[in-house]
PDB file of C-alpha atoms in Angstrom:
ATOM      1  CA  UNK A   1      -0.121   0.005   0.241  1.00 47.00           C
ATOM      2  CA  UNK A   2       1.576   3.650  -0.835  1.00 47.00           C
ATOM      3  CA  UNK A   3       0.817   6.975   0.393  1.00 48.00           C
ATOM      4  CA  UNK A   4       0.062   9.868  -1.686  1.00 48.00           C
ATOM      5  CA  UNK A   5       3.762  10.292  -2.501  1.00 50.00           C
ATOM      6  CA  UNK A   6       4.131   6.516  -3.523  1.00 53.00           C
ATOM      7  CA  UNK A   7       6.125   5.505  -0.444  1.00 49.00           C
ATOM      8  CA  UNK A   8       4.994   2.281   1.341  1.00 48.00           C
ATOM      9  CA  UNK A   9       2.694   2.477   4.640  1.00 45.00           C
ATOM     10  CA  UNK A  10       4.068   0.226   7.188  1.00 44.00           C
ATOM     11  CA  UNK A  11       1.086  -1.850   7.987  1.00 42.00           C
ATOM     12  CA  UNK A  12       1.677  -1.360  11.934  1.00 37.00           C
ATOM     13  CA  UNK A  13       1.098   2.228  11.923  1.00 34.00           C
ATOM     14  CA  UNK A  14      -2.427   4.005  12.323  1.00 35.00           C
ATOM     15  CA  UNK A  15      -1.881   6.505   9.172  1.00 35.00           C
ATOM     16  CA  UNK A  16      -4.668   8.430   6.961  1.00 39.00           C
ATOM     17  CA  UNK A  17      -7.609   6.403   8.550  1.00 44.00           C
ATOM     18  CA  UNK A  18      -6.057   3.062   8.478  1.00 43.00           C
ATOM     19  CA  UNK A  19      -5.817   1.103  11.420  1.00 43.00           C
ATOM     20  CA  UNK A  20      -3.547  -1.775  11.778  1.00 39.00           C
ATOM     21  CA  UNK A  21      -4.641  -5.627  11.483  1.00 42.00           C
ATOM     22  CA  UNK A  22      -2.959  -8.810  12.451  1.00 42.00           C
ATOM     23  CA  UNK A  23      -0.268 -10.251  10.212  1.00 40.00           C
ATOM     24  CA  UNK A  24       0.560  -6.792   9.038  1.00 42.00           C
ATOM     25  CA  UNK A  25      -2.714  -6.130   6.853  1.00 48.00           C
ATOM     26  CA  UNK A  26      -3.682  -2.852   6.685  1.00 51.00           C
ATOM     27  CA  UNK A  27      -7.385  -2.222   6.221  1.00 59.00           C
ATOM     28  CA  UNK A  28     -10.043   0.883   6.272  1.00 80.00           C
ATOM     29  CA  UNK A  29     -12.119   1.834   9.012  1.00 95.00           C
ATOM     30  CA  UNK A  30     -15.739   0.323   8.453  1.00 97.00           C
ATOM     31  CA  UNK A  31     -17.315   3.856   8.071  1.00 97.00           C
ATOM     32  CA  UNK A  32     -14.845   4.960   5.438  1.00 97.00           C
ATOM     33  CA  UNK A  33     -15.179   1.876   3.359  1.00 97.00           C
ATOM     34  CA  UNK A  34     -19.011   1.859   3.811  1.00 98.00           C
ATOM     35  CA  UNK A  35     -19.045   5.390   2.338  1.00 98.00           C
ATOM     36  CA  UNK A  36     -16.551   4.413  -0.995  1.00 98.00           C
ATOM     37  CA  UNK A  37     -19.468   1.926  -1.392  1.00 98.00           C
ATOM     38  CA  UNK A  38     -22.056   4.035  -1.246  1.00 98.00           C
ATOM     39  CA  UNK A  39     -20.649   6.267  -3.777  1.00 98.00           C
ATOM     40  CA  UNK A  40     -19.593   3.287  -6.022  1.00 98.00           C
ATOM     41  CA  UNK A  41     -23.497   2.326  -5.729  1.00 98.00           C
ATOM     42  CA  UNK A  42     -24.027   5.762  -6.829  1.00 98.00           C
ATOM     43  CA  UNK A  43     -21.839   5.186 -10.213  1.00 98.00           C
ATOM     44  CA  UNK A  44     -24.535   2.855 -11.194  1.00 97.00           C
ATOM     45  CA  UNK A  45     -27.703   4.858 -10.283  1.00 97.00           C
ATOM     46  CA  UNK A  46     -28.277   3.268  -6.784  1.00 98.00           C
ATOM     47  CA  UNK A  47     -28.883   5.489  -3.997  1.00 97.00           C
ATOM     48  CA  UNK A  48     -27.881   4.158  -0.418  1.00 98.00           C
ATOM     49  CA  UNK A  49     -27.626   5.227   2.862  1.00 97.00           C
ATOM     50  CA  UNK A  50     -24.527   4.774   5.383  1.00 98.00           C
ATOM     51  CA  UNK A  51     -24.990   3.906   8.905  1.00 97.00           C
ATOM     52  CA  UNK A  52     -22.290   2.971  11.532  1.00 94.00           C
ATOM     53  CA  UNK A  53     -21.893   1.660  15.244  1.00 92.00           C
ATOM     54  CA  UNK A  54     -20.565  -1.399  17.034  1.00 93.00           C
ATOM     55  CA  UNK A  55     -17.360  -1.490  14.631  1.00 94.00           C
ATOM     56  CA  UNK A  56     -19.409  -2.227  11.682  1.00 97.00           C
ATOM     57  CA  UNK A  57     -20.697  -0.062   9.062  1.00 98.00           C
ATOM     58  CA  UNK A  58     -23.885  -0.659   6.901  1.00 98.00           C
ATOM     59  CA  UNK A  59     -24.859   0.411   3.620  1.00 98.00           C
ATOM     60  CA  UNK A  60     -28.729   0.244   3.188  1.00 97.00           C
ATOM     61  CA  UNK A  61     -29.616  -0.449  -0.670  1.00 97.00           C
ATOM     62  CA  UNK A  62     -33.095  -1.894  -0.872  1.00 94.00           C
ATOM     63  CA  UNK A  63     -35.222  -3.985   1.034  1.00 91.00           C
ATOM     64  CA  UNK A  64     -33.337  -7.309   1.679  1.00 90.00           C
ATOM     65  CA  UNK A  65     -30.465  -5.891   0.689  1.00 96.00           C
ATOM     66  CA  UNK A  66     -28.213  -4.614   3.462  1.00 98.00           C
ATOM     67  CA  UNK A  67     -24.484  -4.571   2.961  1.00 99.00           C
ATOM     68  CA  UNK A  68     -22.273  -4.846   5.993  1.00 98.00           C
ATOM     69  CA  UNK A  69     -18.367  -3.846   6.437  1.00 98.00           C
ATOM     70  CA  UNK A  70     -15.920  -4.399   9.037  1.00 97.00           C
ATOM     71  CA  UNK A  71     -13.337  -2.121   6.965  1.00 96.00           C
ATOM     72  CA  UNK A  72     -11.550  -5.506   5.632  1.00 97.00           C
ATOM     73  CA  UNK A  73     -14.520  -6.680   3.694  1.00 98.00           C
ATOM     74  CA  UNK A  74     -18.441  -6.107   2.631  1.00 98.00           C
ATOM     75  CA  UNK A  75     -20.641  -8.918   2.800  1.00 98.00           C
ATOM     76  CA  UNK A  76     -24.443  -9.250   1.887  1.00 98.00           C
ATOM     77  CA  UNK A  77     -27.500 -11.734   1.963  1.00 97.00           C
ATOM     78  CA  UNK A  78     -27.677 -13.609  -1.691  1.00 95.00           C
ATOM     79  CA  UNK A  79     -30.404 -16.238  -0.717  1.00 92.00           C
ATOM     80  CA  UNK A  80     -31.494 -18.889   1.738  1.00 91.00           C
ATOM     81  CA  UNK A  81     -30.321 -22.315   2.333  1.00 93.00           C
ATOM     82  CA  UNK A  82     -33.603 -24.146   3.231  1.00 93.00           C
ATOM     83  CA  UNK A  83     -31.586 -27.478   3.944  1.00 96.00           C
ATOM     84  CA  UNK A  84     -29.516 -25.946   6.497  1.00 96.00           C
ATOM     85  CA  UNK A  85     -32.060 -23.218   7.302  1.00 94.00           C
ATOM     86  CA  UNK A  86     -29.740 -20.524   7.047  1.00 95.00           C
ATOM     87  CA  UNK A  87     -28.759 -17.409   4.660  1.00 95.00           C
ATOM     88  CA  UNK A  88     -26.317 -17.640   1.978  1.00 96.00           C
ATOM     89  CA  UNK A  89     -23.674 -14.466   1.937  1.00 98.00           C
ATOM     90  CA  UNK A  90     -21.637 -13.338  -0.880  1.00 98.00           C
ATOM     91  CA  UNK A  91     -18.122 -11.141  -0.003  1.00 98.00           C
ATOM     92  CA  UNK A  92     -16.055  -8.959  -1.387  1.00 98.00           C
ATOM     93  CA  UNK A  93     -12.414  -7.228  -0.097  1.00 98.00           C
ATOM     94  CA  UNK A  94     -13.234  -3.637   1.100  1.00 97.00           C
ATOM     95  CA  UNK A  95     -10.273  -2.212  -0.824  1.00 96.00           C
ATOM     96  CA  UNK A  96     -12.165  -2.786  -4.161  1.00 97.00           C
ATOM     97  CA  UNK A  97     -15.515  -1.007  -3.500  1.00 98.00           C
ATOM     98  CA  UNK A  98     -16.076  -0.474  -7.455  1.00 98.00           C
ATOM     99  CA  UNK A  99     -16.108  -4.178  -8.085  1.00 98.00           C
ATOM    100  CA  UNK A 100     -18.559  -4.831  -4.623  1.00 98.00           C
ATOM    101  CA  UNK A 101     -20.719  -2.112  -6.158  1.00 98.00           C
ATOM    102  CA  UNK A 102     -21.031  -3.877  -9.463  1.00 98.00           C
ATOM    103  CA  UNK A 103     -21.545  -7.354  -7.667  1.00 98.00           C
ATOM    104  CA  UNK A 104     -24.124  -5.268  -5.374  1.00 98.00           C
ATOM    105  CA  UNK A 105     -25.556  -3.720  -8.350  1.00 98.00           C
ATOM    106  CA  UNK A 106     -26.810  -7.087  -9.932  1.00 97.00           C
ATOM    107  CA  UNK A 107     -27.974  -8.684  -6.823  1.00 97.00           C
ATOM    108  CA  UNK A 108     -29.728  -5.163  -6.576  1.00 96.00           C
ATOM    109  CA  UNK A 109     -31.387  -5.261 -10.158  1.00 95.00           C
ATOM    110  CA  UNK A 110     -32.262  -9.386  -9.392  1.00 93.00           C
ATOM    111  CA  UNK A 111     -34.409  -8.144  -6.241  1.00 92.00           C
ATOM    112  CA  UNK A 112     -36.049  -5.280  -8.334  1.00 90.00           C
ATOM    113  CA  UNK A 113     -36.539  -7.353 -11.290  1.00 86.00           C
ATOM    114  CA  UNK A 114     -38.739 -10.114  -9.158  1.00 78.00           C
ATOM    115  CA  UNK A 115     -40.729  -7.621  -7.760  1.00 68.00           C
ATOM    116  CA  UNK A 116     -40.529  -9.828  -4.472  1.00 59.00           C
ATOM    117  CA  UNK A 117     -41.076  -7.175  -1.817  1.00 58.00           C
ATOM    118  CA  UNK A 118     -42.070  -8.584   1.754  1.00 56.00           C
ATOM    119  CA  UNK A 119     -45.611  -8.732   2.562  1.00 50.00           C
ATOM    120  CA  UNK A 120     -45.837  -5.959   5.321  1.00 46.00           C
ATOM    121  CA  UNK A 121     -44.119  -3.770   3.028  1.00 53.00           C
ATOM    122  CA  UNK A 122     -46.475  -4.869   0.004  1.00 51.00           C
ATOM    123  CA  UNK A 123     -49.527  -4.382   1.734  1.00 55.00           C
ATOM    124  CA  UNK A 124     -48.457  -0.905   2.900  1.00 54.00           C
ATOM    125  CA  UNK A 125     -47.825  -0.138  -0.628  1.00 55.00           C
ATOM    126  CA  UNK A 126     -51.016  -1.064  -1.835  1.00 56.00           C
TER     127      UNK A 126
END
């Protein structure tokens, strides 16, 4: 990782909003990565809200599409595994918010395209 002058940033220092992690891997603060993702989603014409607290940040994109960030990665629900009775998640490194936004934009289009709003919301809209 380089700073603005091209010099390497030591992974064990806190520099320009970055925090140190185990194994010398530097990562962004969760709120910073969530905001970068929000901006990248805007490039796809998708408006989203960012919320933070308790060491995580959330990007609220659409009904049933919330993206979490811990500063190292983004993750979001992609479906339900009926056999295991648990949600299925996708994840993407937080250092690449543009590609993550592209993947999330596909999920967003899928959710909007199938028109499946939760019952309570669908009832309130009718």
